[in-house]
XYZ file of C-alpha atoms in Angstrom:
769
model
C 37.097 15.117 -25.700
C 38.611 11.838 -26.681
C 36.715 10.101 -29.461
C 37.384 6.639 -30.758
C 35.653 5.807 -34.027
C 36.147 2.509 -35.754
C 34.331 0.230 -38.119
C 36.406 -2.777 -37.216
C 34.873 -6.161 -36.521
C 35.892 -6.807 -32.935
C 34.889 -10.380 -32.389
C 37.218 -12.949 -30.877
C 39.911 -13.736 -33.398
C 40.387 -17.131 -34.954
C 43.566 -18.603 -33.581
C 44.911 -20.093 -36.855
C 43.662 -19.659 -40.432
C 44.208 -23.184 -41.782
C 46.610 -25.410 -39.894
C 47.970 -25.702 -36.385
C 51.666 -24.902 -35.833
C 53.898 -27.558 -34.289
C 53.940 -28.022 -30.534
C 56.397 -25.835 -28.659
C 56.120 -22.869 -31.008
C 57.306 -19.648 -29.353
C 54.556 -17.364 -28.059
C 56.085 -14.461 -29.971
C 55.505 -16.291 -33.288
C 51.955 -17.208 -32.240
C 51.240 -13.586 -31.369
C 52.625 -12.304 -34.673
C 50.568 -14.771 -36.717
C 47.514 -13.993 -34.607
C 47.756 -10.258 -35.133
C 48.746 -10.597 -38.810
C 45.511 -12.405 -39.505
C 43.601 -9.811 -37.500
C 45.122 -6.989 -39.567
C 44.329 -8.740 -42.844
C 40.692 -9.362 -41.946
C 40.114 -5.930 -40.404
C 40.310 -2.405 -41.692
C 41.089 0.593 -39.597
C 40.555 3.923 -41.298
C 39.800 6.430 -38.599
C 42.505 7.947 -36.451
C 42.415 8.507 -32.744
C 41.781 12.168 -32.007
C 43.925 13.869 -29.418
C 42.431 14.808 -26.078
C 41.943 18.552 -25.844
C 39.703 18.655 -22.805
C 39.013 15.649 -20.627
C 36.061 16.720 -18.469
C 34.678 13.235 -18.471
C 34.703 10.119 -20.550
C 34.681 9.493 -24.248
C 31.253 9.947 -25.715
C 31.728 7.613 -28.663
C 33.680 4.424 -28.150
C 34.057 1.959 -30.997
C 31.170 -0.426 -31.393
C 32.258 -4.028 -31.388
C 30.698 -6.559 -33.749
C 31.362 -10.291 -33.410
C 33.390 -12.085 -36.050
C 31.864 -14.876 -38.055
C 34.675 -17.282 -37.164
C 35.091 -16.242 -33.529
C 36.011 -18.498 -30.636
C 34.939 -18.052 -27.032
C 37.063 -16.584 -24.274
C 37.231 -19.915 -22.493
C 38.613 -21.642 -25.627
C 41.142 -18.852 -26.073
C 42.336 -19.166 -22.451
C 42.531 -22.947 -22.828
C 44.725 -22.611 -25.915
C 46.930 -20.080 -24.149
C 47.296 -22.567 -21.277
C 48.337 -25.336 -23.670
C 50.810 -23.078 -25.508
C 52.376 -21.936 -22.227
C 52.752 -25.521 -21.028
C 54.342 -26.550 -24.337
C 56.803 -23.671 -24.142
C 57.735 -24.511 -20.548
C 58.189 -28.149 -21.483
C 60.596 -27.287 -24.290
C 62.541 -25.016 -21.960
C 62.737 -27.768 -19.336
C 64.110 -30.228 -21.876
C 66.827 -27.733 -22.791
C 67.780 -27.268 -19.140
C 66.127 -23.871 -18.623
C 63.148 -22.673 -16.631
C 63.011 -25.578 -14.174
C 61.880 -23.329 -11.365
C 59.022 -21.967 -13.433
C 57.885 -25.415 -14.462
C 57.647 -26.550 -10.871
C 55.629 -23.487 -9.865
C 53.113 -23.862 -12.705
C 49.558 -23.890 -11.249
C 46.885 -26.339 -12.210
C 44.735 -23.750 -14.010
C 46.880 -20.791 -15.119
C 44.170 -19.367 -17.293
C 42.140 -18.240 -14.318
C 44.650 -17.764 -11.482
C 46.360 -14.546 -10.562
C 49.777 -16.202 -10.189
C 49.696 -17.558 -13.724
C 48.607 -14.223 -15.163
C 51.516 -12.506 -13.433
C 53.907 -15.186 -14.659
C 52.530 -14.929 -18.176
C 53.090 -11.197 -18.102
C 56.699 -11.682 -17.036
C 57.310 -14.176 -19.821
C 55.628 -11.955 -22.388
C 57.811 -9.086 -21.237
C 60.925 -11.163 -21.710
C 59.734 -12.198 -25.163
C 59.000 -8.588 -26.157
C 60.564 -7.514 -29.475
C 63.776 -5.533 -29.316
C 62.385 -2.701 -31.455
C 59.987 -1.521 -28.740
C 60.215 2.160 -27.894
C 61.920 3.263 -24.709
C 58.693 4.369 -22.921
C 57.135 0.983 -23.609
C 60.206 -0.842 -22.340
C 60.247 1.236 -19.168
C 56.522 0.625 -18.709
C 57.030 -3.133 -19.011
C 59.879 -2.970 -16.512
C 57.686 -1.032 -14.070
C 54.941 -3.597 -14.591
C 57.335 -6.383 -13.620
C 58.394 -4.459 -10.497
C 54.777 -3.678 -9.526
C 55.633 0.024 -9.420
C 52.282 1.713 -10.057
C 53.633 5.245 -9.996
C 56.384 4.623 -12.520
C 54.072 2.542 -14.711
C 51.570 5.397 -14.825
C 54.266 7.908 -15.766
C 55.691 5.773 -18.572
C 52.291 4.840 -20.005
C 51.480 8.534 -20.283
C 54.603 8.849 -22.414
C 53.493 5.866 -24.481
C 50.165 7.523 -25.276
C 52.045 10.463 -26.809
C 53.557 8.237 -29.488
C 52.332 8.325 -33.069
C 49.188 6.444 -33.945
C 50.915 4.067 -36.361
C 53.641 3.205 -33.864
C 51.139 2.733 -31.044
C 48.955 0.408 -33.126
C 51.974 -1.617 -34.220
C 53.076 -2.034 -30.616
C 49.580 -3.098 -29.546
C 49.595 -5.717 -32.298
C 53.041 -6.981 -31.256
C 52.623 -7.392 -27.515
C 50.572 -10.264 -26.074
C 47.019 -9.493 -25.074
C 47.627 -10.378 -21.425
C 50.117 -7.533 -21.123
C 47.398 -4.965 -21.750
C 45.160 -6.699 -19.229
C 47.939 -6.302 -16.675
C 48.192 -2.617 -17.613
C 44.512 -2.151 -16.814
C 44.761 -4.180 -13.621
C 47.804 -2.240 -12.379
C 46.137 1.113 -13.151
C 42.997 0.344 -11.196
C 41.789 3.736 -9.830
C 41.421 2.223 -6.355
C 45.060 1.124 -6.492
C 46.180 4.459 -7.941
C 44.415 6.245 -5.084
C 46.261 4.020 -2.633
C 49.738 4.133 -4.211
C 50.002 7.319 -6.285
C 47.446 9.983 -5.301
C 49.060 12.456 -2.827
C 45.622 13.647 -1.643
C 44.332 10.192 -0.668
C 41.107 10.430 1.393
C 41.597 14.169 1.873
C 38.586 16.477 1.859
C 39.381 19.431 -0.392
C 36.674 22.065 -0.241
C 36.619 25.307 -2.174
C 38.225 27.059 0.797
C 41.084 24.555 0.929
C 41.450 24.751 -2.855
C 41.973 28.523 -2.727
C 43.798 28.876 0.582
C 46.397 26.207 -0.269
C 46.596 27.078 -3.999
C 45.932 23.506 -5.153
C 45.521 24.162 -8.864
C 48.262 21.637 -9.563
C 46.227 18.906 -7.822
C 42.590 19.750 -8.652
C 40.878 21.408 -11.595
C 38.141 24.027 -11.420
C 35.481 21.283 -11.283
C 36.912 19.861 -8.073
C 38.310 16.687 -9.694
C 41.831 15.391 -9.177
C 44.042 15.802 -12.235
C 45.531 12.369 -11.717
C 42.263 10.580 -12.502
C 41.630 12.648 -15.609
C 45.095 11.752 -16.901
C 44.480 8.131 -15.953
C 41.232 8.145 -17.911
C 42.935 9.609 -20.967
C 45.734 7.021 -20.786
C 43.361 4.066 -20.575
C 41.209 5.397 -23.401
C 44.234 5.650 -25.684
C 45.082 2.028 -24.873
C 41.471 1.072 -25.605
C 41.666 2.769 -28.998
C 44.892 0.941 -29.839
C 43.397 -2.413 -28.837
C 40.259 -1.929 -30.875
C 42.273 -0.741 -33.857
C 44.083 -4.080 -33.874
C 40.820 -6.023 -33.661
C 40.976 -6.992 -29.982
C 37.819 -6.613 -27.882
C 37.862 -5.553 -24.261
C 37.402 -8.115 -21.526
C 34.816 -7.851 -18.757
C 37.551 -7.234 -16.181
C 38.895 -4.307 -18.201
C 35.441 -2.740 -18.313
C 35.448 -2.800 -14.513
C 38.544 -0.599 -14.406
C 37.151 1.733 -17.069
C 33.944 2.184 -15.074
C 35.974 2.960 -11.986
C 37.918 5.558 -13.973
C 34.647 7.159 -15.062
C 33.519 7.265 -11.447
C 36.823 8.735 -10.237
C 36.435 11.444 -12.901
C 32.892 12.194 -11.558
C 31.295 11.377 -14.899
C 28.068 9.348 -14.485
C 27.070 10.006 -18.096
C 30.395 8.613 -19.269
C 29.839 5.456 -17.232
C 26.461 5.032 -18.896
C 28.013 5.452 -22.344
C 30.616 2.822 -21.499
C 27.890 0.436 -20.376
C 25.909 0.965 -23.580
C 29.007 0.346 -25.679
C 29.707 -2.874 -23.810
C 26.179 -4.121 -24.510
C 26.955 -3.957 -28.243
C 30.156 -5.993 -27.930
C 30.737 -9.726 -27.413
C 31.704 -8.974 -23.811
C 28.018 -8.444 -22.983
C 27.607 -12.199 -22.696
C 30.246 -12.297 -19.933
C 28.636 -9.751 -17.620
C 28.404 -10.649 -13.950
C 27.235 -9.091 -10.706
C 30.599 -7.486 -9.924
C 30.580 -5.642 -13.246
C 26.991 -4.552 -12.683
C 27.870 -3.384 -9.163
C 30.708 -1.233 -10.531
C 28.358 0.307 -13.066
C 25.820 1.217 -10.379
C 28.605 2.703 -8.237
C 29.890 4.845 -11.117
C 26.392 5.797 -12.261
C 25.323 7.099 -8.835
C 28.781 8.025 -7.447
C 28.420 5.767 -4.419
C 32.118 5.665 -3.480
C 33.598 8.675 -1.617
C 36.456 8.735 -4.142
C 33.999 9.493 -6.947
C 33.050 12.851 -5.375
C 36.450 13.795 -4.003
C 35.476 12.707 -0.442
C 33.242 15.783 -0.309
C 29.865 15.062 1.276
C 28.472 18.483 0.386
C 28.382 17.376 -3.256
C 26.361 14.279 -2.319
C 23.709 15.785 -0.056
C 20.121 15.763 -1.316
C 18.532 19.214 -1.421
C 14.756 19.801 -1.290
C 14.905 21.793 -4.519
C 16.024 18.682 -6.385
C 13.112 16.647 -4.997
C 10.464 19.144 -6.088
C 7.962 17.480 -8.448
C 9.726 14.126 -8.130
C 9.012 13.268 -4.469
C 6.795 16.157 -3.342
C 5.487 19.552 -4.439
C 6.534 22.897 -3.024
C 4.814 26.241 -3.193
C 6.061 28.766 -5.705
C 7.408 31.147 -3.080
C 9.436 28.335 -1.528
C 10.782 27.299 -4.921
C 11.825 30.888 -5.594
C 13.606 31.095 -2.216
C 15.413 27.816 -2.853
C 16.532 29.039 -6.289
C 17.991 32.168 -4.737
C 19.775 29.997 -2.195
C 21.165 27.820 -4.970
C 22.407 30.937 -6.793
C 24.227 32.223 -3.702
C 25.805 28.849 -3.050
C 27.078 28.529 -6.605
C 28.728 31.963 -6.512
C 30.841 30.785 -3.582
C 31.577 27.230 -4.700
C 32.917 28.028 -8.188
C 32.307 24.995 -10.429
C 32.774 22.319 -7.802
C 30.247 19.484 -8.056
C 28.702 20.523 -11.391
C 27.725 18.350 -14.326
C 30.235 18.932 -17.124
C 27.878 17.800 -19.870
C 25.501 20.738 -19.399
C 26.221 24.287 -20.624
C 24.573 25.685 -17.492
C 25.116 25.026 -13.794
C 23.551 21.696 -12.828
C 24.578 19.829 -9.700
C 25.507 16.191 -10.089
C 22.898 15.246 -7.488
C 20.185 17.041 -9.442
C 20.686 14.766 -12.437
C 20.035 11.788 -10.123
C 16.807 13.108 -8.633
C 14.463 10.902 -10.702
C 13.579 7.506 -9.306
C 13.118 5.786 -12.674
C 16.855 5.169 -13.132
C 17.398 3.012 -10.018
C 14.090 1.241 -10.605
C 15.154 0.261 -14.122
C 18.428 -1.067 -12.784
C 16.620 -3.228 -10.229
C 14.369 -4.639 -12.945
C 17.386 -5.448 -15.124
C 19.108 -7.216 -12.233
C 16.047 -9.321 -11.499
C 15.261 -10.021 -15.170
C 18.813 -11.121 -16.007
C 18.938 -13.196 -12.799
C 22.073 -11.633 -11.335
C 23.068 -13.023 -7.978
C 22.375 -10.431 -5.324
C 25.520 -9.685 -3.330
C 26.130 -7.221 -0.554
C 28.185 -4.772 -2.702
C 25.466 -4.739 -5.370
C 22.646 -4.237 -2.852
C 24.559 -1.479 -1.056
C 25.216 0.318 -4.343
C 21.530 0.073 -5.297
C 20.463 1.344 -1.882
C 22.715 4.390 -2.182
C 21.336 4.938 -5.694
C 17.796 5.059 -4.299
C 19.039 7.437 -1.620
C 20.303 9.827 -4.300
C 16.727 10.122 -5.596
C 15.240 10.457 -2.098
C 13.435 7.098 -2.250
C 14.020 5.888 1.301
C 10.875 3.789 1.443
C 12.085 1.376 -1.232
C 15.534 1.156 0.353
C 14.020 0.279 3.721
C 11.085 -1.956 2.750
C 12.721 -3.948 -0.070
C 16.496 -4.013 0.363
C 16.824 -3.920 4.152
C 13.743 -6.032 4.875
C 13.877 -8.664 2.128
C 17.615 -9.256 1.951
C 19.148 -8.212 5.285
C 16.247 -9.009 7.634
C 15.952 -5.480 9.076
C 12.350 -4.402 9.546
C 11.348 -0.777 10.056
C 7.557 -0.535 10.484
C 7.669 3.195 11.137
C 9.927 6.207 10.830
C 11.140 6.828 14.354
C 12.467 10.353 13.778
C 9.932 12.802 15.183
C 10.072 16.574 15.075
C 8.366 16.650 18.478
C 11.326 14.948 20.169
C 14.689 16.574 20.703
C 17.511 15.128 18.673
C 19.281 13.235 21.507
C 16.045 11.494 22.520
C 15.323 10.601 18.900
C 18.810 9.167 18.533
C 18.382 6.967 21.606
C 14.855 5.825 20.829
C 15.419 2.956 18.391
C 11.718 2.020 18.412
C 10.375 -0.052 15.544
C 13.547 -1.791 14.299
C 13.198 -5.572 14.453
C 15.286 -8.523 13.336
C 13.929 -10.935 10.745
C 15.241 -13.754 8.568
C 18.023 -12.578 6.284
C 19.442 -13.828 3.009
C 22.715 -11.938 3.377
C 24.348 -11.358 6.735
C 25.026 -7.643 7.318
C 28.607 -6.396 7.619
C 30.327 -3.050 8.046
C 29.773 -2.409 4.318
C 26.030 -2.230 4.977
C 26.683 0.222 7.817
C 28.510 2.541 5.441
C 25.717 2.304 2.863
C 23.046 3.037 5.496
C 24.856 6.114 6.781
C 25.362 7.360 3.212
C 21.743 6.697 2.175
C 19.982 8.201 5.167
C 22.621 10.794 6.026
C 22.481 12.569 2.650
C 18.675 12.851 3.087
C 18.866 14.374 6.561
C 17.622 11.278 8.423
C 20.487 11.187 10.911
C 18.496 9.559 13.722
C 17.399 6.627 11.534
C 20.943 6.083 10.308
C 22.257 6.023 13.868
C 19.560 3.610 15.041
C 20.141 1.215 12.136
C 23.898 1.158 12.645
C 23.487 0.612 16.384
C 20.953 -2.173 15.727
C 23.300 -4.005 13.338
C 26.222 -3.654 15.750
C 24.327 -5.029 18.742
C 22.358 -7.717 16.892
C 25.194 -9.230 14.860
C 28.046 -8.314 17.246
C 29.857 -6.210 14.657
C 32.053 -3.371 15.984
C 31.361 -0.021 14.383
C 34.530 1.098 12.552
C 35.892 4.631 13.096
C 35.094 5.525 9.474
C 31.357 4.973 10.100
C 31.493 7.167 13.202
C 33.223 9.848 11.151
C 30.507 9.654 8.494
C 27.813 10.037 11.160
C 29.551 13.069 12.643
C 30.110 14.735 9.272
C 26.557 14.192 8.010
C 25.138 15.508 11.276
C 27.342 18.575 11.082
C 26.565 19.246 7.423
C 22.806 18.943 7.890
C 22.819 21.166 10.998
C 24.706 24.028 9.261
C 23.900 26.240 6.280
C 23.220 25.820 3.456
C 21.571 22.441 4.142
C 19.722 23.616 7.248
C 18.562 26.768 5.479
C 17.245 24.777 2.508
C 15.189 22.352 4.599
C 13.776 25.196 6.680
C 12.767 27.074 3.538
C 11.039 23.886 2.347
C 9.045 23.744 5.641
C 10.769 20.529 6.740
C 12.559 21.430 9.983
C 12.561 17.797 11.110
C 15.355 17.175 8.603
C 17.635 19.588 10.489
C 19.381 17.998 13.499
C 20.214 20.201 16.429
C 23.735 20.942 17.557
C 23.329 18.633 20.543
C 22.994 15.683 18.138
C 26.709 15.923 17.364
C 27.485 15.933 21.092
C 25.297 12.843 21.565
C 27.080 10.926 18.793
C 30.498 12.016 20.050
C 29.775 10.962 23.640
C 28.400 7.612 22.472
C 31.470 7.008 20.331
C 34.079 7.586 23.043
C 32.152 5.880 25.874
C 31.332 2.254 26.623
C 30.814 -0.132 24.943
C 32.494 1.372 21.834
C 35.549 3.231 23.233
C 36.636 4.529 19.815
C 39.865 6.518 19.723
C 39.093 9.583 17.602
C 41.496 10.836 14.966
C 42.192 14.318 13.676
C 39.195 14.194 11.307
C 36.852 13.382 14.231
C 38.264 16.280 16.247
C 37.879 18.584 13.264
C 34.118 17.990 13.099
C 33.369 18.294 16.830
C 35.591 21.376 17.297
C 34.021 23.141 14.319
C 30.567 22.419 15.722
C 31.431 23.667 19.224
C 33.060 26.863 17.971
C 30.116 27.553 15.668
C 27.778 27.348 18.693
C 30.064 29.664 20.746
C 30.970 26.908 23.208
C 34.601 27.891 23.747
C 35.073 26.069 27.063
C 34.599 22.484 25.758
C 36.372 23.314 22.479
C 39.750 24.408 23.926
C 40.697 21.027 25.495
C 39.777 19.268 22.260
C 41.927 21.686 20.273
C 44.908 20.878 22.478
C 44.340 17.161 21.954
C 44.051 17.613 18.196
C 47.293 19.592 18.176
C 49.078 16.376 19.171
C 48.161 14.817 15.802
C 49.594 17.836 13.992
C 52.908 17.513 15.840
C 53.103 13.844 14.838
C 52.396 14.804 11.226
C 55.175 17.403 11.335
C 57.614 14.688 12.415
C 56.462 12.451 9.568
C 56.918 15.329 7.134
C 60.452 16.026 8.336
C 61.300 12.348 8.033
C 59.835 12.298 4.509
C 61.892 15.353 3.511
C 65.122 13.808 4.765
C 64.467 10.541 2.939
C 63.544 12.394 -0.249
C 66.698 14.548 -0.158
C 68.840 11.496 0.531
C 67.238 9.690 -2.400
C 68.069 12.595 -4.743
C 71.666 12.748 -3.535
C 72.041 9.006 -4.124
C 70.690 9.373 -7.664
C 67.815 6.935 -7.103
C 64.120 6.902 -7.938
C 62.002 5.197 -5.268
C 58.276 5.583 -5.764
C 57.407 4.805 -2.143
C 59.699 7.578 -0.904
C 58.244 10.111 -3.328
C 54.666 9.174 -2.482
C 55.335 9.290 1.279
C 56.841 12.762 0.989
C 54.009 14.118 -1.165
C 51.318 12.741 1.155
C 53.052 14.009 4.270
C 53.394 17.434 2.654
C 49.729 17.588 1.607
C 48.427 16.307 4.935
C 50.565 18.699 6.974
C 49.397 21.672 4.927
C 45.728 20.627 5.235
C 46.033 20.152 9.021
C 47.624 23.581 9.383
C 44.736 25.091 7.453
C 42.135 23.389 9.681
C 43.793 24.540 12.915
C 44.143 28.059 11.517
C 40.433 28.006 10.663
C 39.580 27.036 14.254
C 41.615 29.960 15.566
C 39.982 32.374 13.152
C 36.495 31.140 14.113
C 37.353 31.461 17.808
C 38.476 35.077 17.432
C 35.582 36.077 15.159
C 32.933 34.619 17.517
C 34.251 36.217 20.689
C 31.775 38.805 22.021
C 32.248 40.947 25.110
C 30.107 43.902 26.204
C 31.848 44.427 29.536
C 35.270 46.001 29.784
C 36.066 43.847 32.817
C 35.021 40.588 31.211
C 37.894 38.082 31.662
C 37.039 36.454 28.328
C 38.353 39.419 26.343
C 40.942 40.574 28.850
C 42.580 37.275 29.848
C 41.263 34.316 27.818
C 41.771 35.761 24.332
C 45.385 36.971 24.898
C 46.278 33.595 26.435
C 44.672 31.835 23.467
C 46.697 33.948 21.012
C 49.891 33.175 22.893
C 49.187 29.423 23.012
C 48.212 29.038 19.345
C 50.532 31.724 18.002
C 51.811 29.777 14.935
C 48.212 29.331 13.727
C 46.754 32.750 14.513
C 45.881 34.852 11.448
C 48.202 37.790 10.955
C 46.883 40.295 11.858
C 44.781 38.801 14.672
C 41.486 40.669 14.922
C 38.773 40.259 17.573
C 36.016 42.317 19.138
C 35.921 43.894 22.595
C 33.428 46.084 24.451
C 35.005 49.286 23.126
C 35.745 48.198 19.529
C 37.989 45.921 17.517
C 41.542 44.942 18.397
C 44.029 44.177 15.617
C 47.382 42.631 16.557
C 50.174 42.347 13.997
C 52.962 39.858 14.645
C 56.115 40.890 12.730
C 57.735 37.516 13.408
C 54.954 35.645 11.588
C 54.429 35.510 7.858
C 51.679 37.522 6.210
C 50.250 35.543 3.289
C 49.881 37.236 -0.091
C 46.350 37.144 -1.482
C 45.948 37.317 -5.254
C 42.458 38.053 -6.574
C 41.460 36.782 -9.987
C 38.380 37.423 -12.058
C 36.236 34.372 -12.473
C 33.342 33.864 -14.867
C 30.780 31.666 -13.103
C 28.572 29.348 -15.142
C 25.071 30.305 -16.205
C 22.709 29.504 -13.335
C 19.048 28.626 -14.063
C 16.451 30.211 -11.774
C 12.691 30.375 -11.919
C 11.117 33.807 -12.387
C 7.389 34.269 -12.755
C 6.946 30.506 -13.179
C 9.369 30.461 -16.129
C 12.932 29.363 -16.344
C 15.544 32.091 -16.782
C 19.325 32.077 -16.811
C 21.209 34.409 -14.549
C 24.893 35.263 -14.370
C 26.756 37.319 -11.835
C 30.282 38.578 -11.469
C 32.472 36.661 -9.103
C 36.102 36.244 -8.175
C 38.405 33.616 -6.822
C 41.567 34.009 -4.807
C 44.963 32.399 -4.468
C 46.951 32.479 -1.260
C 50.730 32.396 -1.474
C 52.369 31.415 1.811
C 54.921 28.997 3.196
C 52.150 26.720 4.517
C 50.379 26.366 1.167
C 51.055 23.982 -1.703
C 51.838 26.735 -4.208
C 54.755 26.640 -6.605
C 56.418 23.922 -8.654
C 60.073 24.631 -7.953
C 62.308 21.573 -8.176
C 63.130 20.174 -4.759
C 66.808 19.935 -5.674
C 66.959 23.726 -6.036
C 65.596 24.414 -2.547
C 67.605 24.458 0.643
C 67.063 21.772 3.252
C 66.010 24.307 5.898
C 63.385 25.725 3.525
C 62.009 22.260 2.864
C 61.783 21.429 6.562
C 60.004 24.669 7.534
C 57.747 25.137 4.499
C 55.392 23.000 2.428
C 55.327 25.350 -0.572
C 57.732 25.226 -3.490
C 57.894 28.928 -4.209
C 61.309 30.316 -5.134
C 60.971 33.249 -2.714
C 57.974 32.800 -0.370
C 58.282 36.209 1.255
C 59.146 38.299 -1.825
C 56.718 37.080 -4.454
C 56.539 39.337 -7.483
C 52.991 40.003 -8.591
C 51.971 41.505 -11.892
C 51.090 45.193 -11.931
C 47.516 44.513 -12.972
C 46.873 42.742 -9.659
C 48.957 44.862 -7.271
C 46.100 47.196 -6.429
C 43.616 44.461 -5.598
C 46.211 42.547 -3.577
C 47.184 45.612 -1.556
C 43.570 46.523 -0.851
C 42.620 43.040 0.331
C 45.811 42.574 2.361
C 45.229 45.751 4.384
C 41.463 45.777 4.864
C 40.529 42.101 4.966
C 41.323 39.165 7.160
C 41.845 35.579 6.127
C 38.106 34.929 6.315
C 37.665 36.989 3.149
C 39.333 34.350 0.995
C 38.164 31.307 2.932
C 35.071 29.679 1.473
C 34.599 26.698 3.718
C 31.701 24.474 2.792
C 31.079 23.768 6.463
C 30.592 27.405 7.446
C 28.417 28.009 10.482
C 27.231 31.447 9.379
C 24.173 31.779 7.185
C 25.127 33.742 4.094
C 21.659 34.137 2.587
């Protein structure tokens, strides 16, 4: 854990001790005098501890106390404006910097152009004794290269504490603000993260061997490293007596959310309340805190909806009461789920297994936030209201979200819950009774659609979510984006399959479980008039998985052929990315866009291949024939194997009327399965009305194949043909040497098990209770 302890007074620094320097003084001299006075008046005794394990955020950030001779932020920005103008004027008189003087904005203290220009000038004025990583980081900052800036700042954080503090006292304060702004987690996800918007379940994590991308908690390594880097910069700033700005707290809160650490976001918020920055809070900062506290953005949970779904066990004694036998059955279900999901979606701050959604089950937290917003008179905006609505959805409080937020602010009235267990799902979806339009304070947009689907979808109210989205689209003439349709399809599929469907049935609430025809109704509405949405590969993935799980092979085969077209396009993009990457290496260049394009094409191609392979495996495992003359087993299955041969598991195994058929293809690769012992966390269960902790032996697997992401071999040491035909970076994909302690388990599983033995898909259609 990274701990920053300091007893430094962190108020705004006095600009000059006694007298004002002459006009036109260089900013470098102003900065040195500024920081010299800060070092004289402050004392820094504690050292910054190294980060040994970054499961979340720092649990003790330095407390800031205002200085007795402090000036406000507005006065500081005004002085910086005057100093910059004086410097530009002196340069103009000497015949230099005429272009910059003409482009000077009217208010550089608050405009983005002036901040960028100030950063460029501060970089040029940087002392010559700066270390090489810092110089390269400043150069990357000038070039707006987020990837290279992130790499070099990680090297900067490995410097000695004395050197790092001296550098932080030498550089202008705006440079560090630009560091925070350039390393915004939303921008890092867009420019650096190779798994952008990719759903990585436990099955994908094991089948593609993604340990280099994701840790055992299901969190991307890149955001944990980003959090550590920013925290080291925060420690250096506070050691030199410089408080954090409100904008920088926004990026820190986003880092806490990207690291799936709600408790860390709360600690950051509490630390900010004790600093002078608390007076500069605004609704955007409060909205980011609510988003990080309740993990409202898909990025904050790894785009995995199974981590965000509300289970009836978490609502026991907070929203309703369940009988003891039902509580016991739900605890057993939770135990079985945890044995298959490793540590994905758990709270890192607890020594036992606690889901992140379980720590949000109490309604008092969102209620307190609403009271604070109203008491401090924050201006209600759509992002803030949407974040609060999702926060109430995490605790299962749908009545407050509908009666207060939707009715009072967006003018959407719902007198009654229109979802009825007596009606079939398609009729309930098309009903739309009870939703009326009223006067609104804020006009709804697509952002509200996303919040509605997230709030009601995670609670199993799919029909209400669909009706509200359709009402907003028709009333305000807003087209429904494809991402909202995808969210509707995924939530419907998740709630109609185990373990969600099993949990709600055990809680005697079958109305929360949509039928399989609900997915068909949403799909048909999406592709028909008046919407005419063109589905992507993710849309096809949901509908094909649902059809195959219900043994509807006829409608699924045409959709699989259509989805295969997207995979062929992705293969072409991957080949193009490989050629550009190899050409870049041969030219001796370093282009971040080329590297990022190759990594994303590689990850996406491997994930698509896994999904299509899973469809083929589900098709073969669900085939049933009790007649030797049935054309399904005699004609359809062999034709299917021939058509989808590159994606068929090797060996291909399916059932006939007389037994099982196992076909081995010598031309196809047989993946190597490595089994590893895994110690699951302690799982609390209730026995005889008392809490008890239970542990069980478990294992996890790694799959080594040419279509996985295993290996870290340098791309320059691999042949071009290997790069074009394989996404892995293993030295020898077909002749992997495995340690003797694991040879027996690998041989046993390779001969007697199929690929389904190592696949742990969170969207499985089979009930494993």
